Structure formats: structure tokens, C-alpha cells
PDB file of N, CA and C in Angstrom:
ATOM      1  N   MET A   1      -5.135-107.005  13.260  1.00 55.00           N
ATOM      2  CA  MET A   1      -6.037-107.571  12.132  1.00 55.00           C
ATOM      3  C   MET A   1      -7.220-107.563  13.569  1.00 55.00           C
ATOM      4  N   ASP A   2      -8.375-107.076  12.645  1.00 58.00           N
ATOM      5  CA  ASP A   2      -9.615-107.292  13.454  1.00 58.00           C
ATOM      6  C   ASP A   2     -10.146-108.793  14.052  1.00 58.00           C
ATOM      7  N   LEU A   3     -10.833-108.753  15.098  1.00 79.00           N
ATOM      8  CA  LEU A   3     -11.052-109.913  15.600  1.00 79.00           C
ATOM      9  C   LEU A   3     -12.440-110.421  15.266  1.00 79.00           C
ATOM     10  N   MET A   4     -13.556-109.312  15.217  1.00 92.00           N
ATOM     11  CA  MET A   4     -14.925-109.004  14.915  1.00 92.00           C
ATOM     12  C   MET A   4     -15.220-108.236  13.597  1.00 92.00           C
ATOM     13  N   TRP A   5     -16.403-108.937  12.701  1.00 97.00           N
ATOM     14  CA  TRP A   5     -16.541-108.319  11.825  1.00 97.00           C
ATOM     15  C   TRP A   5     -17.200-107.140  12.104  1.00 97.00           C
ATOM     16  N   LYS A   6     -17.130-105.825  11.548  1.00 96.00           N
ATOM     17  CA  LYS A   6     -17.483-104.143  11.938  1.00 96.00           C
ATOM     18  C   LYS A   6     -18.785-103.848  11.129  1.00 96.00           C
ATOM     19  N   GLU A   7     -19.804-103.500  11.644  1.00 94.00           N
ATOM     20  CA  GLU A   7     -20.721-102.820  10.172  1.00 94.00           C
ATOM     21  C   GLU A   7     -20.672-100.971  10.396  1.00 94.00           C
ATOM     22  N   SER A   8     -20.147-100.999   9.548  1.00 91.00           N
ATOM     23  CA  SER A   8     -20.244 -99.324   8.909  1.00 91.00           C
ATOM     24  C   SER A   8     -20.414 -99.068   7.964  1.00 91.00           C
ATOM     25  N   ASP A   9     -21.131 -98.247   7.664  1.00 92.00           N
ATOM     26  CA  ASP A   9     -21.299 -97.145   5.864  1.00 92.00           C
ATOM     27  C   ASP A   9     -22.275 -98.496   5.607  1.00 92.00           C
ATOM     28  N   LYS A  10     -23.444 -99.005   6.100  1.00 94.00           N
ATOM     29  CA  LYS A  10     -23.770-100.113   5.440  1.00 94.00           C
ATOM     30  C   LYS A  10     -23.134-101.378   4.993  1.00 94.00           C
ATOM     31  N   LYS A  11     -22.048-101.684   5.532  1.00 95.00           N
ATOM     32  CA  LYS A  11     -20.854-103.126   5.054  1.00 95.00           C
ATOM     33  C   LYS A  11     -20.598-103.976   6.341  1.00 95.00           C
ATOM     34  N   LEU A  12     -20.389-105.011   6.190  1.00 97.00           N
ATOM     35  CA  LEU A  12     -19.694-105.471   7.072  1.00 97.00           C
ATOM     36  C   LEU A  12     -18.000-105.593   6.692  1.00 97.00           C
ATOM     37  N   HIS A  13     -17.341-105.149   7.896  1.00 97.00           N
ATOM     38  CA  HIS A  13     -15.899-105.037   7.155  1.00 97.00           C
ATOM     39  C   HIS A  13     -15.116-106.097   8.325  1.00 97.00           C
ATOM     40  N   LYS A  14     -13.778-106.868   7.768  1.00 97.00           N
ATOM     41  CA  LYS A  14     -12.764-107.378   8.420  1.00 97.00           C
ATOM     42  C   LYS A  14     -11.605-107.495   7.867  1.00 97.00           C
ATOM     43  N   GLU A  15     -10.431-107.247   8.399  1.00 96.00           N
ATOM     44  CA  GLU A  15      -9.285-107.576   7.523  1.00 96.00           C
ATOM     45  C   GLU A  15      -8.356-109.049   8.560  1.00 96.00           C
ATOM     46  N   PHE A  16      -8.126-109.473   7.668  1.00 96.00           N
ATOM     47  CA  PHE A  16      -7.260-111.135   7.902  1.00 96.00           C
ATOM     48  C   PHE A  16      -5.805-110.513   7.603  1.00 96.00           C
ATOM     49  N   LYS A  17      -5.218-111.061   8.330  1.00 96.00           N
ATOM     50  CA  LYS A  17      -3.514-111.194   7.879  1.00 96.00           C
ATOM     51  C   LYS A  17      -2.906-112.488   8.096  1.00 96.00           C
ATOM     52  N   PHE A  18      -1.930-112.873   7.023  1.00 96.00           N
ATOM     53  CA  PHE A  18      -1.278-114.328   7.064  1.00 96.00           C
ATOM     54  C   PHE A  18      -0.016-113.906   7.039  1.00 96.00           C
ATOM     55  N   LYS A  19       0.892-115.299   7.017  1.00 97.00           N
ATOM     56  CA  LYS A  19       1.895-115.134   7.210  1.00 97.00           C
ATOM     57  C   LYS A  19       2.768-114.730   6.003  1.00 97.00           C
ATOM     58  N   ASP A  20       2.288-114.712   4.609  1.00 97.00           N
ATOM     59  CA  ASP A  20       2.915-114.324   3.588  1.00 97.00           C
ATOM     60  C   ASP A  20       1.832-114.453   2.461  1.00 97.00           C
ATOM     61  N   PHE A  21       2.192-114.171   1.153  1.00 98.00           N
ATOM     62  CA  PHE A  21       1.278-113.846   0.180  1.00 98.00           C
ATOM     63  C   PHE A  21       0.632-114.913   0.002  1.00 98.00           C
ATOM     64  N   SER A  22       1.420-116.235  -0.170  1.00 97.00           N
ATOM     65  CA  SER A  22       0.677-117.131  -0.351  1.00 97.00           C
ATOM     66  C   SER A  22      -0.180-118.141   0.190  1.00 97.00           C
ATOM     67  N   GLU A  23      -0.085-117.367   1.917  1.00 96.00           N
ATOM     68  CA  GLU A  23      -1.381-118.020   2.381  1.00 96.00           C
ATOM     69  C   GLU A  23      -2.357-117.336   2.205  1.00 96.00           C
ATOM     70  N   ALA A  24      -2.498-115.783   2.102  1.00 97.00           N
ATOM     71  CA  ALA A  24      -3.357-115.213   1.567  1.00 97.00           C
ATOM     72  C   ALA A  24      -4.185-115.744   0.558  1.00 97.00           C
ATOM     73  N   PHE A  25      -3.561-115.750  -0.739  1.00 97.00           N
ATOM     74  CA  PHE A  25      -4.311-116.113  -2.070  1.00 97.00           C
ATOM     75  C   PHE A  25      -4.431-117.630  -1.752  1.00 97.00           C
ATOM     76  N   ALA A  26      -4.189-118.143  -1.144  1.00 96.00           N
ATOM     77  CA  ALA A  26      -4.848-120.016  -0.581  1.00 96.00           C
ATOM     78  C   ALA A  26      -5.913-119.287   0.194  1.00 96.00           C
ATOM     79  N   PHE A  27      -5.977-118.599   1.167  1.00 97.00           N
ATOM     80  CA  PHE A  27      -7.580-118.128   1.835  1.00 97.00           C
ATOM     81  C   PHE A  27      -8.383-117.767   0.745  1.00 97.00           C
ATOM     82  N   MET A  28      -7.907-116.945  -0.038  1.00 97.00           N
ATOM     83  CA  MET A  28      -8.497-116.391  -1.028  1.00 97.00           C
ATOM     84  C   MET A  28      -9.283-116.968  -2.054  1.00 97.00           C
ATOM     85  N   THR A  29      -8.774-118.358  -2.230  1.00 97.00           N
ATOM     86  CA  THR A  29      -9.247-118.903  -3.504  1.00 97.00           C
ATOM     87  C   THR A  29     -10.411-120.155  -2.778  1.00 97.00           C
ATOM     88  N   ARG A  30     -10.266-120.486  -1.063  1.00 96.00           N
ATOM     89  CA  ARG A  30     -10.907-120.958  -0.424  1.00 96.00           C
ATOM     90  C   ARG A  30     -12.258-120.135  -0.587  1.00 96.00           C
ATOM     91  N   VAL A  31     -12.218-119.116  -0.184  1.00 97.00           N
ATOM     92  CA  VAL A  31     -13.364-117.913   0.154  1.00 97.00           C
ATOM     93  C   VAL A  31     -13.842-117.767  -1.206  1.00 97.00           C
ATOM     94  N   ALA A  32     -13.351-117.809  -2.313  1.00 97.00           N
ATOM     95  CA  ALA A  32     -14.126-117.578  -3.669  1.00 97.00           C
ATOM     96  C   ALA A  32     -14.616-118.606  -4.102  1.00 97.00           C
ATOM     97  N   LEU A  33     -14.514-120.063  -3.897  1.00 96.00           N
ATOM     98  CA  LEU A  33     -15.248-121.014  -4.103  1.00 96.00           C
ATOM     99  C   LEU A  33     -16.542-120.828  -2.867  1.00 96.00           C
ATOM    100  N   GLU A  34     -16.603-120.608  -2.049  1.00 95.00           N
ATOM    101  CA  GLU A  34     -17.646-120.429  -1.063  1.00 95.00           C
ATOM    102  C   GLU A  34     -18.421-119.231  -1.606  1.00 95.00           C
ATOM    103  N   ALA A  35     -17.950-118.645  -2.205  1.00 95.00           N
ATOM    104  CA  ALA A  35     -18.835-117.551  -2.075  1.00 95.00           C
ATOM    105  C   ALA A  35     -19.594-117.777  -3.650  1.00 95.00           C
ATOM    106  N   GLU A  36     -19.067-118.848  -4.571  1.00 96.00           N
ATOM    107  CA  GLU A  36     -19.827-118.939  -5.674  1.00 96.00           C
ATOM    108  C   GLU A  36     -20.780-119.603  -5.548  1.00 96.00           C
ATOM    109  N   LYS A  37     -20.472-120.875  -4.827  1.00 96.00           N
ATOM    110  CA  LYS A  37     -21.613-121.491  -4.087  1.00 96.00           C
ATOM    111  C   LYS A  37     -23.036-120.687  -3.299  1.00 96.00           C
ATOM    112  N   MET A  38     -22.745-119.820  -2.795  1.00 94.00           N
ATOM    113  CA  MET A  38     -23.569-119.150  -2.607  1.00 94.00           C
ATOM    114  C   MET A  38     -24.208-117.823  -3.080  1.00 94.00           C
ATOM    115  N   ASP A  39     -23.336-117.930  -4.676  1.00 93.00           N
ATOM    116  CA  ASP A  39     -23.925-116.608  -5.178  1.00 93.00           C
ATOM    117  C   ASP A  39     -23.625-115.513  -5.020  1.00 93.00           C
ATOM    118  N   HIS A  40     -22.726-115.149  -3.811  1.00 93.00           N
ATOM    119  CA  HIS A  40     -22.735-114.072  -3.058  1.00 93.00           C
ATOM    120  C   HIS A  40     -20.963-113.801  -3.291  1.00 93.00           C
ATOM    121  N   HIS A  41     -21.231-112.784  -4.067  1.00 92.00           N
ATOM    122  CA  HIS A  41     -19.584-112.003  -4.512  1.00 92.00           C
ATOM    123  C   HIS A  41     -19.191-111.151  -3.308  1.00 92.00           C
ATOM    124  N   PRO A  42     -17.949-111.144  -2.284  1.00 93.00           N
ATOM    125  CA  PRO A  42     -17.611-109.972  -1.591  1.00 93.00           C
ATOM    126  C   PRO A  42     -16.604-109.289  -2.447  1.00 93.00           C
ATOM    127  N   ARG A  43     -16.704-108.279  -2.220  1.00 95.00           N
ATOM    128  CA  ARG A  43     -15.960-106.951  -2.395  1.00 95.00           C
ATOM    129  C   ARG A  43     -14.772-107.297  -1.222  1.00 95.00           C
ATOM    130  N   TRP A  44     -13.442-107.118  -1.897  1.00 97.00           N
ATOM    131  CA  TRP A  44     -12.121-107.437  -1.278  1.00 97.00           C
ATOM    132  C   TRP A  44     -10.888-107.136  -1.764  1.00 97.00           C
ATOM    133  N   THR A  45      -9.879-106.775  -1.385  1.00 98.00           N
ATOM    134  CA  THR A  45      -8.599-106.308  -1.388  1.00 98.00           C
ATOM    135  C   THR A  45      -7.332-107.069  -0.742  1.00 98.00           C
ATOM    136  N   ASN A  46      -6.678-107.763  -1.574  1.00 97.00           N
ATOM    137  CA  ASN A  46      -5.278-108.292  -1.233  1.00 97.00           C
ATOM    138  C   ASN A  46      -4.386-107.372  -1.438  1.00 97.00           C
ATOM    139  N   GLU A  47      -3.242-106.959  -0.619  1.00 97.00           N
ATOM    140  CA  GLU A  47      -2.088-106.435  -0.553  1.00 97.00           C
ATOM    141  C   GLU A  47      -1.384-107.440   0.348  1.00 97.00           C
ATOM    142  N   TYR A  48      -0.311-107.914  -0.335  1.00 97.00           N
ATOM    143  CA  TYR A  48       0.737-108.987   0.267  1.00 97.00           C
ATOM    144  C   TYR A  48      -0.207-110.130   1.311  1.00 97.00           C
ATOM    145  N   ASN A  49       0.153-109.838   2.754  1.00 97.00           N
ATOM    146  CA  ASN A  49      -0.353-111.179   2.801  1.00 97.00           C
ATOM    147  C   ASN A  49      -1.500-110.645   3.595  1.00 97.00           C
ATOM    148  N   LYS A  50      -2.195-109.126   3.627  1.00 97.00           N
ATOM    149  CA  LYS A  50      -3.409-108.812   3.746  1.00 97.00           C
ATOM    150  C   LYS A  50      -4.705-109.088   2.944  1.00 97.00           C
ATOM    151  N   VAL A  51      -5.720-109.323   3.460  1.00 97.00           N
ATOM    152  CA  VAL A  51      -7.007-109.645   2.818  1.00 97.00           C
ATOM    153  C   VAL A  51      -8.041-108.772   3.809  1.00 97.00           C
ATOM    154  N   GLU A  52      -8.625-107.587   2.979  1.00 97.00           N
ATOM    155  CA  GLU A  52      -9.556-107.452   3.391  1.00 97.00           C
ATOM    156  C   GLU A  52     -11.057-107.321   2.607  1.00 97.00           C
ATOM    157  N   PHE A  53     -12.326-107.329   3.563  1.00 97.00           N
ATOM    158  CA  PHE A  53     -13.791-107.348   2.730  1.00 97.00           C
ATOM    159  C   PHE A  53     -14.751-106.530   3.593  1.00 97.00           C
ATOM    160  N   TRP A  54     -15.559-106.253   2.573  1.00 97.00           N
ATOM    161  CA  TRP A  54     -16.429-105.224   2.743  1.00 97.00           C
ATOM    162  C   TRP A  54     -17.667-105.957   1.976  1.00 97.00           C
ATOM    163  N   LEU A  55     -18.660-106.566   3.029  1.00 97.00           N
ATOM    164  CA  LEU A  55     -19.767-107.317   2.551  1.00 97.00           C
ATOM    165  C   LEU A  55     -20.798-106.437   2.614  1.00 97.00           C
ATOM    166  N   SER A  56     -21.340-106.395   1.207  1.00 95.00           N
ATOM    167  CA  SER A  56     -23.078-106.131   1.565  1.00 95.00           C
ATOM    168  C   SER A  56     -23.842-106.466   0.509  1.00 95.00           C
ATOM    169  N   SER A  57     -25.082-106.849   0.557  1.00 93.00           N
ATOM    170  CA  SER A  57     -25.838-107.117  -0.594  1.00 93.00           C
ATOM    171  C   SER A  57     -26.604-106.232  -1.594  1.00 93.00           C
ATOM    172  N   HIS A  58     -25.736-106.130  -2.467  1.00 82.00           N
ATOM    173  CA  HIS A  58     -25.931-105.602  -3.938  1.00 82.00           C
ATOM    174  C   HIS A  58     -27.721-105.463  -4.105  1.00 82.00           C
ATOM    175  N   ASP A  59     -28.202-106.846  -4.246  1.00 83.00           N
ATOM    176  CA  ASP A  59     -29.605-106.734  -5.257  1.00 83.00           C
ATOM    177  C   ASP A  59     -30.687-106.485  -3.932  1.00 83.00           C
ATOM    178  N   ALA A  60     -30.290-106.380  -2.888  1.00 87.00           N
ATOM    179  CA  ALA A  60     -30.980-105.665  -1.285  1.00 87.00           C
ATOM    180  C   ALA A  60     -30.970-104.140  -1.192  1.00 87.00           C
ATOM    181  N   GLY A  61     -29.960-103.514  -2.126  1.00 84.00           N
ATOM    182  CA  GLY A  61     -29.968-101.875  -1.957  1.00 84.00           C
ATOM    183  C   GLY A  61     -28.480-101.881  -1.363  1.00 84.00           C
ATOM    184  N   ASP A  62     -27.503-102.597  -1.528  1.00 86.00           N
ATOM    185  CA  ASP A  62     -26.135-102.388  -0.810  1.00 86.00           C
ATOM    186  C   ASP A  62     -26.311-102.197   0.647  1.00 86.00           C
ATOM    187  N   ILE A  63     -27.164-102.529   1.287  1.00 89.00           N
ATOM    188  CA  ILE A  63     -26.987-103.177   2.636  1.00 89.00           C
ATOM    189  C   ILE A  63     -26.797-104.393   3.248  1.00 89.00           C
ATOM    190  N   VAL A  64     -26.814-104.220   4.407  1.00 94.00           N
ATOM    191  CA  VAL A  64     -26.132-105.906   5.239  1.00 94.00           C
ATOM    192  C   VAL A  64     -27.280-106.426   5.770  1.00 94.00           C
ATOM    193  N   THR A  65     -26.892-107.847   4.767  1.00 94.00           N
ATOM    194  CA  THR A  65     -28.415-108.638   5.217  1.00 94.00           C
ATOM    195  C   THR A  65     -27.585-110.051   5.655  1.00 94.00           C
ATOM    196  N   GLU A  66     -28.995-111.115   5.866  1.00 94.00           N
ATOM    197  CA  GLU A  66     -28.264-112.236   6.283  1.00 94.00           C
ATOM    198  C   GLU A  66     -27.452-113.243   5.518  1.00 94.00           C
ATOM    199  N   LYS A  67     -27.094-112.948   4.469  1.00 94.00           N
ATOM    200  CA  LYS A  67     -26.343-113.431   3.371  1.00 94.00           C
ATOM    201  C   LYS A  67     -25.216-113.081   3.705  1.00 94.00           C
ATOM    202  N   ASP A  68     -24.901-111.213   4.067  1.00 95.00           N
ATOM    203  CA  ASP A  68     -23.581-111.066   4.426  1.00 95.00           C
ATOM    204  C   ASP A  68     -23.289-111.611   5.636  1.00 95.00           C
ATOM    205  N   HIS A  69     -24.026-112.014   6.880  1.00 96.00           N
ATOM    206  CA  HIS A  69     -24.032-112.531   7.658  1.00 96.00           C
ATOM    207  C   HIS A  69     -23.500-114.182   7.607  1.00 96.00           C
ATOM    208  N   LYS A  70     -24.135-114.597   6.965  1.00 96.00           N
ATOM    209  CA  LYS A  70     -23.574-116.031   6.792  1.00 96.00           C
ATOM    210  C   LYS A  70     -22.313-116.275   5.725  1.00 96.00           C
ATOM    211  N   LEU A  71     -22.317-115.274   4.727  1.00 97.00           N
ATOM    212  CA  LEU A  71     -21.157-115.067   4.176  1.00 97.00           C
ATOM    213  C   LEU A  71     -19.879-115.241   5.409  1.00 97.00           C
ATOM    214  N   ALA A  72     -19.829-113.686   6.149  1.00 97.00           N
ATOM    215  CA  ALA A  72     -18.803-113.301   6.950  1.00 97.00           C
ATOM    216  C   ALA A  72     -18.314-114.753   7.910  1.00 97.00           C
ATOM    217  N   LYS A  73     -19.685-115.902   8.735  1.00 96.00           N
ATOM    218  CA  LYS A  73     -19.626-116.646   9.213  1.00 96.00           C
ATOM    219  C   LYS A  73     -18.585-117.777   8.451  1.00 96.00           C
ATOM    220  N   LYS A  74     -18.912-118.013   7.751  1.00 96.00           N
ATOM    221  CA  LYS A  74     -18.047-118.996   6.564  1.00 96.00           C
ATOM    222  C   LYS A  74     -16.578-118.412   6.597  1.00 96.00           C
ATOM    223  N   ILE A  75     -16.518-117.277   6.001  1.00 96.00           N
ATOM    224  CA  ILE A  75     -15.265-116.616   5.946  1.00 96.00           C
ATOM    225  C   ILE A  75     -14.104-116.798   7.080  1.00 96.00           C
ATOM    226  N   ASP A  76     -14.926-116.764   8.106  1.00 95.00           N
ATOM    227  CA  ASP A  76     -14.398-117.125   9.962  1.00 95.00           C
ATOM    228  C   ASP A  76     -13.927-118.630   9.740  1.00 95.00           C
ATOM    229  N   GLN A  77     -15.126-119.418   9.104  1.00 93.00           N
ATOM    230  CA  GLN A  77     -14.547-120.961   9.583  1.00 93.00           C
ATOM    231  C   GLN A  77     -13.428-120.966   8.731  1.00 93.00           C
ATOM    232  N   LEU A  78     -13.396-120.871   7.383  1.00 93.00           N
ATOM    233  CA  LEU A  78     -12.417-120.587   6.656  1.00 93.00           C
ATOM    234  C   LEU A  78     -10.598-120.737   7.068  1.00 93.00           C
ATOM    235  N   THR A  79     -10.643-119.442   8.233  1.00 88.00           N
ATOM    236  CA  THR A  79      -9.618-119.196   8.877  1.00 88.00           C
ATOM    237  C   THR A  79      -9.152-120.402   9.484  1.00 88.00           C
ATOM    238  N   MET A  80     -10.398-120.698  10.174  1.00 78.00           N
ATOM    239  CA  MET A  80     -10.042-121.566  11.472  1.00 78.00           C
ATOM    240  C   MET A  80      -9.322-122.956  10.519  1.00 78.00           C
ATOM    241  N   ASP A  81      -9.952-123.114   9.500  1.00 66.00           N
ATOM    242  CA  ASP A  81      -9.420-124.566   9.124  1.00 66.00           C
ATOM    243  C   ASP A  81      -8.377-124.961   8.011  1.00 66.00           C
ATOM    244  N   SER A  82      -7.485-123.266   8.039  1.00 57.00           N
ATOM    245  CA  SER A  82      -6.132-122.928   7.716  1.00 57.00           C
ATOM    246  C   SER A  82      -5.033-124.029   8.416  1.00 57.00           C
TER     247      SER A  82
END
């Protein structure tokens, strides 16, 4: 699991691992609710206990913006609340 968000190819990337699929899915649900509030929807994947994110701002030309950093911080906070 990455400890820090990494910026590469004009995207912020991070991988999270959980105990099992249920934990990963619960985390994704919490992220989805926050992303909707921010009107900023991530590109993400889920495979069993692993969730990966690639954040960029589509309306800014697919680059990393302050909006992406704010969502990344919120995602990190959600992992601490688990």
C-alpha cells in the first residue's frame, strides 16, 4: 500500500488495502458520498480488498488541481475514521 499520494502522468495516485471486500466496499461508499458532495468524481478500481485512485480535474484539462488535493486529503481522513 502506498503511504503517500504520488503525482504521475498528471494524476494523483494511491492504493489502499483492506481486510476484505466488505471493508473495501464500505470505504468506497464513504468516498462516493464525499466525492458527490464535492462534485468531484474519481477514477478508481476495486479488486477484492484493494482500492486504487487516480485523481485529476477533467474540467481543467485532466491535470491535478487543488480540488484533487482536497479530495485526496478527505480520502485519507476516511481511512483513519475506519
